[in-house]
Structures are given as C-alpha cells and as structure tokens.
Coordinates of C-alpha atoms and ligand atoms in Angstrom, one line a residue:
X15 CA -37.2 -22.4 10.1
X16 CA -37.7 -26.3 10.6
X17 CA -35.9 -29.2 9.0
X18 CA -39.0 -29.9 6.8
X19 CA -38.8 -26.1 5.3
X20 CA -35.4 -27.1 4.8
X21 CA -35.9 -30.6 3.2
X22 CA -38.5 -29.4 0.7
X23 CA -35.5 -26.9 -0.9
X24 CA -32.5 -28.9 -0.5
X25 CA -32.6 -31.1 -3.5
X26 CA -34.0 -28.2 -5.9
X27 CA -32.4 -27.7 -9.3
X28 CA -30.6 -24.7 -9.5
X29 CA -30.7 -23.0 -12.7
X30 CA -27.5 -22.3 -14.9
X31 CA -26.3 -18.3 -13.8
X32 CA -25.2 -15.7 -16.3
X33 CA -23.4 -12.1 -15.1
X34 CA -25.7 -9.8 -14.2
X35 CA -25.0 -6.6 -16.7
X36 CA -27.2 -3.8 -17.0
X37 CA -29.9 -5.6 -15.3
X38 CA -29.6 -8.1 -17.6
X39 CA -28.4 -12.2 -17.2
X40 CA -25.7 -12.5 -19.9
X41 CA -23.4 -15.1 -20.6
X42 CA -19.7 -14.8 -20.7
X43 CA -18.5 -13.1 -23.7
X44 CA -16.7 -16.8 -24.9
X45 CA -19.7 -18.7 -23.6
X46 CA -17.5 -20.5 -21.0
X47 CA -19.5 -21.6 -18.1
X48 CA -17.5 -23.1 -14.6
X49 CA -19.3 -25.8 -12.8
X50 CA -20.8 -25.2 -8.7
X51 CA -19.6 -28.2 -6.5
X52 CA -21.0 -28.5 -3.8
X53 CA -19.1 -29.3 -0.1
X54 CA -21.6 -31.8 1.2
X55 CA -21.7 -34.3 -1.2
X56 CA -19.2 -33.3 -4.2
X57 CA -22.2 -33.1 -6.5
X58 CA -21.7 -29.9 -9.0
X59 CA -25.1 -28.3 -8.2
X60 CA -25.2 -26.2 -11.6
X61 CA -22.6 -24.1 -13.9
X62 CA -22.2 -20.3 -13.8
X63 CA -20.8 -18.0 -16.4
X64 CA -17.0 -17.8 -16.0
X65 CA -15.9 -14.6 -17.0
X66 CA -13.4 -12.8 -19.4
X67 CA -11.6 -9.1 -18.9
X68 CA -14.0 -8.3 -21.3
X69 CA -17.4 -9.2 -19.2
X70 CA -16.1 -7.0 -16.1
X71 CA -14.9 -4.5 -19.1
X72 CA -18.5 -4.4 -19.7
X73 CA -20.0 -4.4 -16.0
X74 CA -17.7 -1.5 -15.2
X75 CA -18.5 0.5 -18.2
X76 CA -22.7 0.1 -17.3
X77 CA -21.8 1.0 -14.1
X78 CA -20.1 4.2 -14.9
X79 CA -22.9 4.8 -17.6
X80 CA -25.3 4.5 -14.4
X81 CA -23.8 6.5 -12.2
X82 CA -22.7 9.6 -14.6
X83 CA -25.9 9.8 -15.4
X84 CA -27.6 9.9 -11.9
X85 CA -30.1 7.6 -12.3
X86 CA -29.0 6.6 -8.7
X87 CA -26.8 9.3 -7.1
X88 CA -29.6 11.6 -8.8
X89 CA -32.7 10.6 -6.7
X90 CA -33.8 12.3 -3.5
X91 CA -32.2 10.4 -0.3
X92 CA -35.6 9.4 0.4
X93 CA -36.4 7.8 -3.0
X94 CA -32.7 5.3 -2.8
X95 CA -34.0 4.6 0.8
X96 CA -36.9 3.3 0.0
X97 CA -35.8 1.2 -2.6
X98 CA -32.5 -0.5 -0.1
X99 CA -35.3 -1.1 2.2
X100 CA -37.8 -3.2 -0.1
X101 CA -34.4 -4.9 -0.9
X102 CA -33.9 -5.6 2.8
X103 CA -37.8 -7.0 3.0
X104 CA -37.2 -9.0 -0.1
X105 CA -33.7 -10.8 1.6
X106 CA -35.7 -11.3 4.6
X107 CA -39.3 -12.9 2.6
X108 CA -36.9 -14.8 0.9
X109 CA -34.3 -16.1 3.6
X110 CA -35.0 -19.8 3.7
X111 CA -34.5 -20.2 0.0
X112 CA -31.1 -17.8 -0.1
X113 CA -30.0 -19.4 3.1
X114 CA -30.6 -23.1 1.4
X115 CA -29.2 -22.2 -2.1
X116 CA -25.9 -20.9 -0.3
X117 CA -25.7 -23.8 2.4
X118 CA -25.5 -25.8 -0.8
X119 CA -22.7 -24.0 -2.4
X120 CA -20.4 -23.3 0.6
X121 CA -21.1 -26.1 3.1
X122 CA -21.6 -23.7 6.5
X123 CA -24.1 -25.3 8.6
X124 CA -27.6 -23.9 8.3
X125 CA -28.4 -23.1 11.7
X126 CA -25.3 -20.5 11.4
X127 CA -26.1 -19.4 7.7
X128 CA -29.4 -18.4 8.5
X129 CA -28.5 -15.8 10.7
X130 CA -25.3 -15.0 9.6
X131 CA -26.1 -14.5 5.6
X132 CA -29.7 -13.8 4.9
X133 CA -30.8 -12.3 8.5
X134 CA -27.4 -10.4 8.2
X135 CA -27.6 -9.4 5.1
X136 CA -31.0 -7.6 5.3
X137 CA -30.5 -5.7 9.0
X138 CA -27.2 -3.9 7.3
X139 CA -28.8 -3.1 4.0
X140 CA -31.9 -2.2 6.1
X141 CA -28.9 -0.3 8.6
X142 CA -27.5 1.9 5.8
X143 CA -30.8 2.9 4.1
X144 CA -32.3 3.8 7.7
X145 CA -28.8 6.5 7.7
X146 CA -28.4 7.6 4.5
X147 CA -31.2 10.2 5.0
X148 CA -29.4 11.6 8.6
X149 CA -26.2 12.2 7.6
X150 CA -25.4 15.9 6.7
X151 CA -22.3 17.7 5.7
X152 CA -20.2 20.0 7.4
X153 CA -19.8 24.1 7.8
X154 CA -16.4 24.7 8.7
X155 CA -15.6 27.3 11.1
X156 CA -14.1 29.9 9.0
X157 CA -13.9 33.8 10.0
X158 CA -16.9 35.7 9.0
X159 CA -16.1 36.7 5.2
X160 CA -16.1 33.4 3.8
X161 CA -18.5 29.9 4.4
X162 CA -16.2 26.8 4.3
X163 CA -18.7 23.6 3.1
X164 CA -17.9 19.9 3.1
X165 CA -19.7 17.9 0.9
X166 CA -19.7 14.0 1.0
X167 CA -20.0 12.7 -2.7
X168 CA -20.0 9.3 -3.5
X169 CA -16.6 7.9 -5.3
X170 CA -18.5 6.5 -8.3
X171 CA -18.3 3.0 -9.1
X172 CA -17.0 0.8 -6.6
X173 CA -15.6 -2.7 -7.4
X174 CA -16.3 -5.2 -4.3
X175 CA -14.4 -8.7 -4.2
X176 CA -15.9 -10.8 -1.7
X177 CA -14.8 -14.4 -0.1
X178 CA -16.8 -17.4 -0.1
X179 CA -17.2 -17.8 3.7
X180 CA -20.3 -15.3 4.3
X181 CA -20.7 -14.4 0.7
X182 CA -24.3 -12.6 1.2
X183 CA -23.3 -11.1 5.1
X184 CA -19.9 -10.0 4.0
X185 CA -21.4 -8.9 0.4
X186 CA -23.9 -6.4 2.1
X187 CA -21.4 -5.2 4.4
X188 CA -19.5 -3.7 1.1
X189 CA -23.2 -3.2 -1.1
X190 CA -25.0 -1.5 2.1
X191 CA -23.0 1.5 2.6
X192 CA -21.8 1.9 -1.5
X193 CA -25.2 1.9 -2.5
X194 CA -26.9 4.0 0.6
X195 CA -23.9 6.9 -0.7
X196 CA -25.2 6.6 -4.7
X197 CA -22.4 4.7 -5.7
X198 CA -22.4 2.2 -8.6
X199 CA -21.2 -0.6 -7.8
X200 CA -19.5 -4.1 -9.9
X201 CA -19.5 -7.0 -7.7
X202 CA -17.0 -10.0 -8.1
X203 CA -18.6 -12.9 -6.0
X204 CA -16.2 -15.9 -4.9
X205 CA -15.8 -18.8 -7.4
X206 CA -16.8 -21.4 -4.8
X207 CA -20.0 -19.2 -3.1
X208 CA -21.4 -17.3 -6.1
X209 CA -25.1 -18.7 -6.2
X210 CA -27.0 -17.1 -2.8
X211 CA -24.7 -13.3 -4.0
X212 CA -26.2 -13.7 -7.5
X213 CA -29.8 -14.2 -6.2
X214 CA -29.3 -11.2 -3.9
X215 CA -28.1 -8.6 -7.0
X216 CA -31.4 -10.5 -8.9
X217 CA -33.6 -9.2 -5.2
X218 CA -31.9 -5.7 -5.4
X219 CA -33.1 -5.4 -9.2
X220 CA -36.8 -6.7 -8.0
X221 CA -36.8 -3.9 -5.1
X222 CA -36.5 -1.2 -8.0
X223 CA -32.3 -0.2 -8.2
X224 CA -31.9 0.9 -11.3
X225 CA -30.0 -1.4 -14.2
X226 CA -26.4 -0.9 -14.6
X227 CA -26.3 0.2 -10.9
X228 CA -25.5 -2.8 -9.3
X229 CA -23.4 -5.5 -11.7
X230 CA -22.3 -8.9 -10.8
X231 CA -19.6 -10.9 -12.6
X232 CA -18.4 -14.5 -11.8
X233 CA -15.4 -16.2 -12.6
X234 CA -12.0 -16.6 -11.7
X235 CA -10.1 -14.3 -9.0
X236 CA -7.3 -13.9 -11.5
X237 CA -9.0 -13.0 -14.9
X238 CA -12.4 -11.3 -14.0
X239 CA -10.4 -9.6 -10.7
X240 CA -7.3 -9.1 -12.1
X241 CA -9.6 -7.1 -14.5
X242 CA -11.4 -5.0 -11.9
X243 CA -8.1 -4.4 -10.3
X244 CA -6.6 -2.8 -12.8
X245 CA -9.2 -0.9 -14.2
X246 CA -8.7 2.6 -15.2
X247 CA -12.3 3.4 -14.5
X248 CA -13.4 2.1 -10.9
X249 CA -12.2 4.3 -8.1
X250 CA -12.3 2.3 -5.4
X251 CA -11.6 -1.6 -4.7
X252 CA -13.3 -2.9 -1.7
X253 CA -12.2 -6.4 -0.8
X254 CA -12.2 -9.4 1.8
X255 CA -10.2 -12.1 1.4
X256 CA -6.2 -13.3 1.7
X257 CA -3.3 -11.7 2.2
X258 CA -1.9 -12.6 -1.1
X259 CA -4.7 -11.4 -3.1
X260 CA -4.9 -8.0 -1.1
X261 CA -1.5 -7.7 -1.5
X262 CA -2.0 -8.0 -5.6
X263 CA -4.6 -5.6 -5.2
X264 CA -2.4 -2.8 -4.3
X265 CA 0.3 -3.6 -7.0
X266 CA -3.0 -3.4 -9.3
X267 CA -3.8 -0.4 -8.6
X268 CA -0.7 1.2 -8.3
X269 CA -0.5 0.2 -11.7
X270 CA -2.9 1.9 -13.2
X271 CA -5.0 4.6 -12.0
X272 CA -4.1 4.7 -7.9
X273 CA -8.3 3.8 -6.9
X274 CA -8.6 3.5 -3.1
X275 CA -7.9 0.0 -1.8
X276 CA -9.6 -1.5 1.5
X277 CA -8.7 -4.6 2.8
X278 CA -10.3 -6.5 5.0
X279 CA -7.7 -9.9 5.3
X280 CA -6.9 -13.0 7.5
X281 CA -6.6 -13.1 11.2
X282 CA -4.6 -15.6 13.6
X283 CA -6.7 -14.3 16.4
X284 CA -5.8 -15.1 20.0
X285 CA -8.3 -16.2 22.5
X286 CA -6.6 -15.3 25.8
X287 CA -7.9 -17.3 29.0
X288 CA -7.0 -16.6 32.5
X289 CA -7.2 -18.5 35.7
X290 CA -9.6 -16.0 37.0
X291 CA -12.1 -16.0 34.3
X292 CA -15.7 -15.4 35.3
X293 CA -16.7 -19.1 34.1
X294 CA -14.3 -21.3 33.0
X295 CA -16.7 -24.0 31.7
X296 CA -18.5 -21.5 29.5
X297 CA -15.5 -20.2 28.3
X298 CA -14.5 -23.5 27.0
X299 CA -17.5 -23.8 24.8
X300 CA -17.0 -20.6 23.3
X301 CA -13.5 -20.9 22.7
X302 CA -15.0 -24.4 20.7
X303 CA -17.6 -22.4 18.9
X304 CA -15.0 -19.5 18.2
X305 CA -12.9 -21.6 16.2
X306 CA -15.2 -24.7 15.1
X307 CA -18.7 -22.8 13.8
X308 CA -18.6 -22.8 9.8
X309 CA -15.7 -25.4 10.1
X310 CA -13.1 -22.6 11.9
X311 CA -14.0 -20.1 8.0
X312 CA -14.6 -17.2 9.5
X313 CA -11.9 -14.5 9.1
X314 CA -12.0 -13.8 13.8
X315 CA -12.0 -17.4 14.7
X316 CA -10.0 -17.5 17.3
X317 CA -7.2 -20.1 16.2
X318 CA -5.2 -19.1 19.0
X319 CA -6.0 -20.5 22.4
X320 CA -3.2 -18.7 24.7
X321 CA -4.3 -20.4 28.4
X322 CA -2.6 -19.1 32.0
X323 CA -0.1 -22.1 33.0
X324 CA -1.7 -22.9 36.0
X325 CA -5.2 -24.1 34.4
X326 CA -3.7 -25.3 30.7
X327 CA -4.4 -29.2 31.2
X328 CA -8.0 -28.5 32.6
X329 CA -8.8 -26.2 30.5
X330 CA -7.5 -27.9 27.1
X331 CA -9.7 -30.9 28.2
X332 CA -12.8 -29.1 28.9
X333 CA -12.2 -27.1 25.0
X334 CA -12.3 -30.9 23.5
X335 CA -15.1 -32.4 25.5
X336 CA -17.0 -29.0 23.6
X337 CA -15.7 -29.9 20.3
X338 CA -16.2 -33.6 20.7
X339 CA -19.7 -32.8 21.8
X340 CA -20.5 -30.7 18.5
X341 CA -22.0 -33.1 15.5
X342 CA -20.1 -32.4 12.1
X343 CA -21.7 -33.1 9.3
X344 CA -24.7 -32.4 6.3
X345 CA -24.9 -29.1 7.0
X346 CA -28.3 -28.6 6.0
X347 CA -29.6 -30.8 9.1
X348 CA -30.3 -28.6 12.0
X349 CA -28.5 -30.6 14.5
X350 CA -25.1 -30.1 12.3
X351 CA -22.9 -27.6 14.5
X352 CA -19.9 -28.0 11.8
X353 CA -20.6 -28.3 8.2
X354 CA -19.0 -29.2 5.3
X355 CA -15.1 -27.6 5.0
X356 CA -15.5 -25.2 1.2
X357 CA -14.0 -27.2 -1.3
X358 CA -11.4 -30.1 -1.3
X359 CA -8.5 -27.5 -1.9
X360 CA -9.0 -25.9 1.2
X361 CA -9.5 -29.3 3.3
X362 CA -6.0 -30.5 1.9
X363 CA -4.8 -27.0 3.3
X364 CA -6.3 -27.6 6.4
X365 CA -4.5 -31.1 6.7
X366 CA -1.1 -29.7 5.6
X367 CA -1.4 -27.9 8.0
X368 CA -1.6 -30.3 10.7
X369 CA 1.1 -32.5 9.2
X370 CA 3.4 -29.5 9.7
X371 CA 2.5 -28.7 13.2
X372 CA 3.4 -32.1 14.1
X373 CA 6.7 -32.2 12.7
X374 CA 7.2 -28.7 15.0
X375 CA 6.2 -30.9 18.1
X376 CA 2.6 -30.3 18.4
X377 CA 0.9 -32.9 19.8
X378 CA -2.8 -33.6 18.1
X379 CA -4.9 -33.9 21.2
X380 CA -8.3 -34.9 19.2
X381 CA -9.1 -34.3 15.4
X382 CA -6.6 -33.8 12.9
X383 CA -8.3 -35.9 10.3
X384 CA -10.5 -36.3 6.8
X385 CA -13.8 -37.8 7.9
X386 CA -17.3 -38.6 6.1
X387 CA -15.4 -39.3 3.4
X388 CA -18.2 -42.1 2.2
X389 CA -20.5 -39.0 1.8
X390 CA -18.3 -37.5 -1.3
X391 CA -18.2 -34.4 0.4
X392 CA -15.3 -32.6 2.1
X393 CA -15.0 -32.8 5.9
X394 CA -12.6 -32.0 8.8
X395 CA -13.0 -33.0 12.3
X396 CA -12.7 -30.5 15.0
X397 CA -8.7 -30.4 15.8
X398 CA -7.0 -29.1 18.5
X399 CA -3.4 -29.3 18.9
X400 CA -0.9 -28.5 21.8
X401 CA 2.8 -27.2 22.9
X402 CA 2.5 -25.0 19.5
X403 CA 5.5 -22.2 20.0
X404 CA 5.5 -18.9 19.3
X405 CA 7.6 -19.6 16.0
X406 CA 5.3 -22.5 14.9
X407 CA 3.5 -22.2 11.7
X408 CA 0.3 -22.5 13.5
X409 CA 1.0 -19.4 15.1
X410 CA 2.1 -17.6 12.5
X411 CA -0.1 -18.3 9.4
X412 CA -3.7 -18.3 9.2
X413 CA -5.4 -22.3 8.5
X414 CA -9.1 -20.5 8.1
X415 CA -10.1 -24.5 8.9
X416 CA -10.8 -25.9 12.1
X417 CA -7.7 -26.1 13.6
X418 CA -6.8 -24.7 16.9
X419 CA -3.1 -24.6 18.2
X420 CA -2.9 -24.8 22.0
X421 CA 0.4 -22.3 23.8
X422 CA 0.6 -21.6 27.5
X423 CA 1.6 -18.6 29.4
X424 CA 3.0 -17.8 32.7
X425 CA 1.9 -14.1 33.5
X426 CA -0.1 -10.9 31.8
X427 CA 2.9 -9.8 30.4
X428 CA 3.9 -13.4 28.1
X429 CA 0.2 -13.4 26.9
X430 CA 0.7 -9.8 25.6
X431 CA 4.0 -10.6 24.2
X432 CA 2.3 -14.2 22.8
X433 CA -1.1 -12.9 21.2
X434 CA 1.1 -9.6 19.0
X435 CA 3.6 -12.5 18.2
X436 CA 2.0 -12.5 14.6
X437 CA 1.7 -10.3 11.6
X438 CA -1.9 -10.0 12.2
X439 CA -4.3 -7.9 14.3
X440 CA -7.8 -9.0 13.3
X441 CA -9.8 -10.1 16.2
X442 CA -9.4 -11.6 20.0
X443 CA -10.5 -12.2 23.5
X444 CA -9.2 -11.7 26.9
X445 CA -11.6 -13.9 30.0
X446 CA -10.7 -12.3 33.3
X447 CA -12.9 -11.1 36.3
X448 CA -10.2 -8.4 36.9
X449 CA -12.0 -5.7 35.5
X450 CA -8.2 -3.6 35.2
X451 CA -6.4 -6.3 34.0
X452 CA -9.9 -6.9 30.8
X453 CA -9.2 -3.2 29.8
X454 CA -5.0 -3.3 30.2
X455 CA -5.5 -6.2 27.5
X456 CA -8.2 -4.3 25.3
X457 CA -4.9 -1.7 25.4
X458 CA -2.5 -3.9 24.9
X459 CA -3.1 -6.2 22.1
X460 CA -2.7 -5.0 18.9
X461 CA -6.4 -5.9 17.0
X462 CA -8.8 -4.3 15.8
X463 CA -11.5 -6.3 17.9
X464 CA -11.2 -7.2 21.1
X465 CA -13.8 -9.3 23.2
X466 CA -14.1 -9.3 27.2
X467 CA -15.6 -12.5 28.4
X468 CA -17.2 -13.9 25.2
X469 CA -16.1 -14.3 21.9
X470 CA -17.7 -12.8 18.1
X471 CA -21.1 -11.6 18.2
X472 CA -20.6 -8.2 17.4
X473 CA -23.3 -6.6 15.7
X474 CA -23.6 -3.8 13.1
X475 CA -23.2 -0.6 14.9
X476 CA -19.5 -1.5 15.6
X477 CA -16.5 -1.4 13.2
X478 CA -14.4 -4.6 12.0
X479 CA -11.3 -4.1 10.2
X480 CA -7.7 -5.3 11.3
X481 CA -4.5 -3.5 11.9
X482 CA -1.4 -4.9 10.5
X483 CA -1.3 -7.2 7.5
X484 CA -4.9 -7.9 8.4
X485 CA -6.0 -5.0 6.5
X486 CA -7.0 -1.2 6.4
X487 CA -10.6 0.2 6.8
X488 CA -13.6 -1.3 8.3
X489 CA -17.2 -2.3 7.4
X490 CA -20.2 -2.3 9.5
X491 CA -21.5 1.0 11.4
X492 CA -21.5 4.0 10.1
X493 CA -17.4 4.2 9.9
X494 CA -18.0 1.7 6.8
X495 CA -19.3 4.8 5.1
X496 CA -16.5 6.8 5.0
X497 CA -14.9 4.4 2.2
X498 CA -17.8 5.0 -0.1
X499 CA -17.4 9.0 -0.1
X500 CA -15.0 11.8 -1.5
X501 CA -15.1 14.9 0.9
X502 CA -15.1 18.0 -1.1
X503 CA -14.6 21.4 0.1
X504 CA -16.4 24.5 -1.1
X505 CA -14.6 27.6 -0.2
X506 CA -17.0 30.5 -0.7
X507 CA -16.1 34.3 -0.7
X508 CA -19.0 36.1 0.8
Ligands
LIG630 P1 -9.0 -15.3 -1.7 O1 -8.2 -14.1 -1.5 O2 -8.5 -16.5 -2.3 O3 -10.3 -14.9 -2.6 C1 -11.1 -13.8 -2.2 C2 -11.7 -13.2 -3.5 O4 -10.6 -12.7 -4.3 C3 -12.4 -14.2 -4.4 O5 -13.6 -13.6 -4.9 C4 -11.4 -14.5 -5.5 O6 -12.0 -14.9 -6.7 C5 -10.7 -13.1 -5.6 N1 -9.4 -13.2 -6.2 C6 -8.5 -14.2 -6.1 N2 -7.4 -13.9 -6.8 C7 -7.6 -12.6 -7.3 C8 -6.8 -11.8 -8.1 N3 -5.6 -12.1 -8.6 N4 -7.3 -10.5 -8.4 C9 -8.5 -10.2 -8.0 N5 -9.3 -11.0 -7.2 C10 -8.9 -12.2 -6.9 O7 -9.6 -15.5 -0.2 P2 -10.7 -16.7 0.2 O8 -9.9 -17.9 0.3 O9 -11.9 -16.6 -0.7 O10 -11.2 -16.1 1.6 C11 -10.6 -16.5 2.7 C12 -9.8 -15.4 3.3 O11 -10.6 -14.2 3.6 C13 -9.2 -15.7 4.6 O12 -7.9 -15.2 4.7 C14 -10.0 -14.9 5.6 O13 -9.4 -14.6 6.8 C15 -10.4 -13.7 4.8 N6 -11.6 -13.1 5.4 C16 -11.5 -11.9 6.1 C17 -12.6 -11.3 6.6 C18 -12.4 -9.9 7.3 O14 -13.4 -9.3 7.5 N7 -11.2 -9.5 7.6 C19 -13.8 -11.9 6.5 C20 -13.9 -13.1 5.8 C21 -12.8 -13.7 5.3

C-alpha cells in the first residue's frame, strides 16, 4: 500500500447498494433508500437500501430455503473449503479497494483498517476453512453393548448483527466459523459502516457460495434487527455491539422462539501500570495507542489508565507527550494515526462525556475538544483526563471515543479492587516485571482478556468474549465454533 494507491480510489463514486437476497441486489420492499455520510468530510458518499420487516422476512426465508435444502451443509467438507478459501484470496486481491471504500464510510485511519478489516478478514475466513475439514465428532465411552456418537450439526440459519467499528474484521469473525459449520447465514451490517460488509457478501458470492446462503440486509437497528430478533425462524443471533441493544436482543428472543443469543458488548477496560514495569516509556505509547487508534472505537481500548501512586505524574505526562505526538486527521493519509470519530452522534457522545467528567472533578489534562471542524467532518482530539474516582461516569460507562480517565492506586490490592470496580470484564493489561505479581493479576481481574506487558494484538487462535455485562461467548479460534453447532447424541444398541 502507498498513498498514491490510495489517492487513485479515494474520490471514486460509489454505486447506490441494494440487500443482497438470494444472490441477488434487490431494493427495499418500499423502495426507501438511507443516505452513507461519510466521517471525513460529511459528504454522503451514496444511498443504500433501508430495509423493512419484510426484506429480512425475505432474507431469512432464502436462507432457510438454502440450508434445508443442503446446497451448503450438503457438500463434502472439502468442497465448502474450497470455496471460503477463494473467498479469502478474493478479500485479500481486493484489499486496497475494501479497505478504501470502508475508510470512507467509518472514518478509521487507513494504516489501521488495512490490517485490521481486509487483512483480518481474509486470515479468519481463510482460519475456519483450513479447520472445518479436521474437526471430528466424538465416541463416547459407553460399556461394550451400546456405541454413544456425538455429532456437531450446524444450527441452521444464523442471524449476525455487526457494529460499525471493524465491520469487515468483526463481520468474518461471525461469517468464518457459521459458514465453515454449513450454516446459512442473514447478515445485518451497521447503518453507519455497511459499504466495505456489502462488497465482502458480493466477494463470497464470486468465490462460488451458493445464493440464498449468505444474505445481507441494511437498514435500521430497530426495524430490519428488531426483525431478525424476533424471528421465529433463525436459531441463533450472533451480535456485537451495545449493552442496550444486547440487552433487547434477549427480550427478543425470549419473545418468540428462545434462538441462542451471543453477545459480544462494550468494555471499560483497565490498563494497569506499575512502578516496576519493564519499560515505562514504551508503555506510555501503548497505553496512547490502546485507547487513541481508530479514535478510542474499538470495543478493548483501554479507557482506564489505573497508574501506581508513586509514578502517576510522570507517567500521565509521558501518555500525553504520545497522544500529542499522534497526527489526527483525513484518515485516508498514511501519516493519520487518529481518523475521523463515526458520525456526529457519536462525537457529541464523546463530548458529553467530557462535560460530565468535569463537573465530577476531572481535570482535562490535553484534548477534550471538537477540532477540524473547517473540514465538515467529525473529529475529536486525543483526551485524557485525571483524579476520575471510582464512582465517576468515566469509570463506569463505556465513551467508545478517545477519551481516557486517569485514577491512581497505592498498592496491588486497590488496582484489583479499581479495575473490577465496573460492570464490565472485556479486556485489560497489567505492566510489571514481577513475573508473580503479572500472573496474580491475569487471576485476579475479572476479564476475559488480559495482557502482560503490551496491550491488543491478539491474533486469531485465541478467544475474545467478555464476562459480565460485556457479553457471553467468544469469536476467533476454534472456541468461536462451538456457537455455530448443535451437538447431537446417537445412542446405538449393538
Ligand atoms: P449498537 O448496539 O448501537 O449497534 C450495533 C448493531 O446493532 C448495528 O448493526 C445496529 O443497527 C444494530 N441494532 C441497533 N438497534 C437494534 C435493535 N433494536 N435490534 C436489533 N439490532 C439493532 O452498537 P454500535 O454503536 O454500532 O457499536 C459500538 C458498541 O459495540 C460499543 O459498545 C462497543 O464496545 C461494542 N463492540 C464490542 C466488541 C466486542 O468484541 N466485544 C467489538 C466491537 C464493538
């Protein structure tokens, strides 16, 4: 990638989107279209169909066609593995372009996207297809008259509701696994990051999946989802996002016919720094990065800086030399290490936010404000705030902007008592040389990621998924699977 590659697609039209039904592009059943506006400039970039009940109706019902009759679930492992893999080749021949087109639609800086949603996206397709050929079932060990089998089938069709952070990384993380078990699948792309998804369901169809296997619908969360969520005929609902909307997700299906929920939610993860970490210089810019990258949007930033008393001051001042030294702005220039905040709703969140923590005593140390606003697009600079309390909204509820609230501790047993002050239990760190005290904290803090001496970076063969309200289940590695399959018993008189 070089910044001409990237200037060449950056100003390309971008065609008007239909749903993708049967293999087909369709328009909403009403003809309504939504416009795409885009974070960097608040230019609306194209329109896309926005959905009714009945277009996910009718996405559900070719993906139920599809999978009862086995044009997917049917074919040898060999055959679906071969096609998942052309799709991976086709993400990866086509990244720039997916990378660009996305970039465009969600504002995360393109040195980060690249990586993070095309490159992504094609090693965890290309992950589950390499699998789904080596996983076997189970003899049970019965007494000799009988022969105890356990069959993984897949669910059926699986509805997948996905953010607008990482649409393509966190899309595949949910279409890898559901696909590689012979699952249909209906996908329900975020209103504000729908475009580089929609190309990627278009890629799947190219790589040979059969129609009505993999269905994509746009629109808004609460008609199109509210549709899939209470759906009598998908069986289970995979789904990233907010707490709220999890939350409705359950009551959804509880009211009509019980499917599986997974949740993967918000995070208010805390980045624990002790006096006797291996390099405190380099743990300062990663605590930056850990919050800052795609403008503090990602669901492990680590918006919780907990620092040991004794280097708080020093510390705080190296963390905003880093963010002072990162360039925000057009995402799409390489040298851009924040991009553009995701739509104007969510940068008036972001500075609520800091508004609040003031009037609870934080003190704004540098940031905290709109800026670029002659560009027409929407963004934040890096802020990081200090003497936020345990009680303090900051702590408590989740910005998902680039804000970081600042709290001290005194001893091992505060930061414990500090970092499971929350509701959630997503992600964090712990920087120590004291190779006891790294694993007490792995032990002791209630996540379900925990760093040592760096922060995010986890790759594909380990699990994400939170504990508390940030969710049940995980995706990535071959855990993610276990969503995507009923586990049947035969129990066989010999
Ligand atoms: P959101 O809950 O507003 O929207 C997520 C998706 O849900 C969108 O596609 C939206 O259209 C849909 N939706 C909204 N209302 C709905 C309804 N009533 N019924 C069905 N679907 C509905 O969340 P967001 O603002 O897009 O995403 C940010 C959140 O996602 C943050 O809380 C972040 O932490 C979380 N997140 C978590 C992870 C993780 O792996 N745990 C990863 C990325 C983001």
């Amino acid at each position: 990638m070089n910044q001409s590659q990237i200037d060449q697609l950056r100003a390309a039209d971008v065609a008007q989107r239909g749903h993708i039904i049967d293999g087909k592009s369709v328009p909403a059943s009403d003809g309504a279209t939504m416009d795409v506006v885009s974070p960097i400039d608040g230019s609306v970039l194209t329109q896309v169909a926005k959905g009714t009940a009945t277009d996910m109706q009718a996405a559900i019902a070719s993906a139920r066609a599809a999978f009862e009759d086995g044009r997917w679930a049917g074919q040898p492992p060999a055959a679906r593995k071969k096609v998942l893999l052309k799709w991976a080749d086709l993400i990866e021949a086509n990244a720039l372009e997916l990378a660009v087109l996305g970039v465009r639609d969600n504002g995360t800086e393109i040195n980060m996207a690249i990586k993070a949603e095309p490159g992504s996206a094609a090693g965890t397709i290309r992950y589950y297809a390499e699998a789904l050929d080596k996983l076997y079932g189970e003899i049970a060990t019965t007494s000799a008259d009988v022969l105890g089998l356990i069959h993984k089938e897949p669910v059926g069709v699986v509805g997948a509701i996905i953010p607008w952070n990482f649409p393509m990384m966190i899309g595949a993380w949910k279409l890898g696994p559901a696909l590689a078990m012979g699952n249909s699948v209906v996908l329900k792309p975020a209103e504000t990051a729908s475009l580089s998804l929609m190309r990627m369901v278009e890629l799947a169809l190219e790589a040979g999946l059969p129609e009505g296997v993999l269905n994509a619908v746009t629109g808004e969360g609460a008609v199109v989802g509210e549709a899939m969520g209470l759906s009598m005929d998908v069986d289970v609902l995979v789904f990233t996002g907010s707490g709220g909307t999890g939350r409705r997700l359950m009551e959804y299906s509880a009211q009509s016919n019980m499917k599986r929920v997974y949740l993967e939610l918000g995070g208010k993860s805390p980045n624990i720094i002790f006096a006797d970490a291996p390099n405190l210089d380099e743990a300062a810019k990663v605590a930056a990065g850990g919050i800052f990258r795609n403008s503090g949007q990602v669901c492990i930033a680590g918006s919780r800086l907990l620092v040991e008393e004794a280097i708080h001051d020093d510390f705080v001042a190296a963390v905003v030399k880093a963010a002072e030294a990162m360039p925000v702005g057009n995402p799409l220039d390489m040298t851009t290490a924040i991009g553009a905040v995701n739509s104007e709703v969510q940068l008036a969140a972001n500075l609520g936010f800091v508004e609040t923590a003031k009037s609870e005593g934080g003190e704004v140390i540098t940031g905290g404000e709109r800026i670029l606003q002659d560009t027409g697009g929407s963004y934040m600079a890096p802020t990081v705030i200090t003497g936020v309390t345990q009680e303090a909204t900051l702590t408590q509820k989740e910005v998902f902007g680039p804000v970081l609230g600042v709290t001290s501790f005194a001893d091992e047993a505060e930061a414990v008592r500090l970092a499971n002050a929350t509701i959630y239990g997503l992600s964090g760190a712990v920087w120590t040389s004291n190779l006891s005290r790294a694993h007490r904290m792995v032990k002791s803090v209630r996540t379900g990621v925990m760093h040592v001496n760096t922060y995010g970076g986890a790759d594909g063969t380990v699990p994400l998924g939170g504990v508390g309200q940030s969710g049940n289940g995980h995706d990535k590695s071959l855990h993610a699977i276990e969503k995507y399959v009923n586990l049947k018993t035969a129990w066989i008189k010999l």
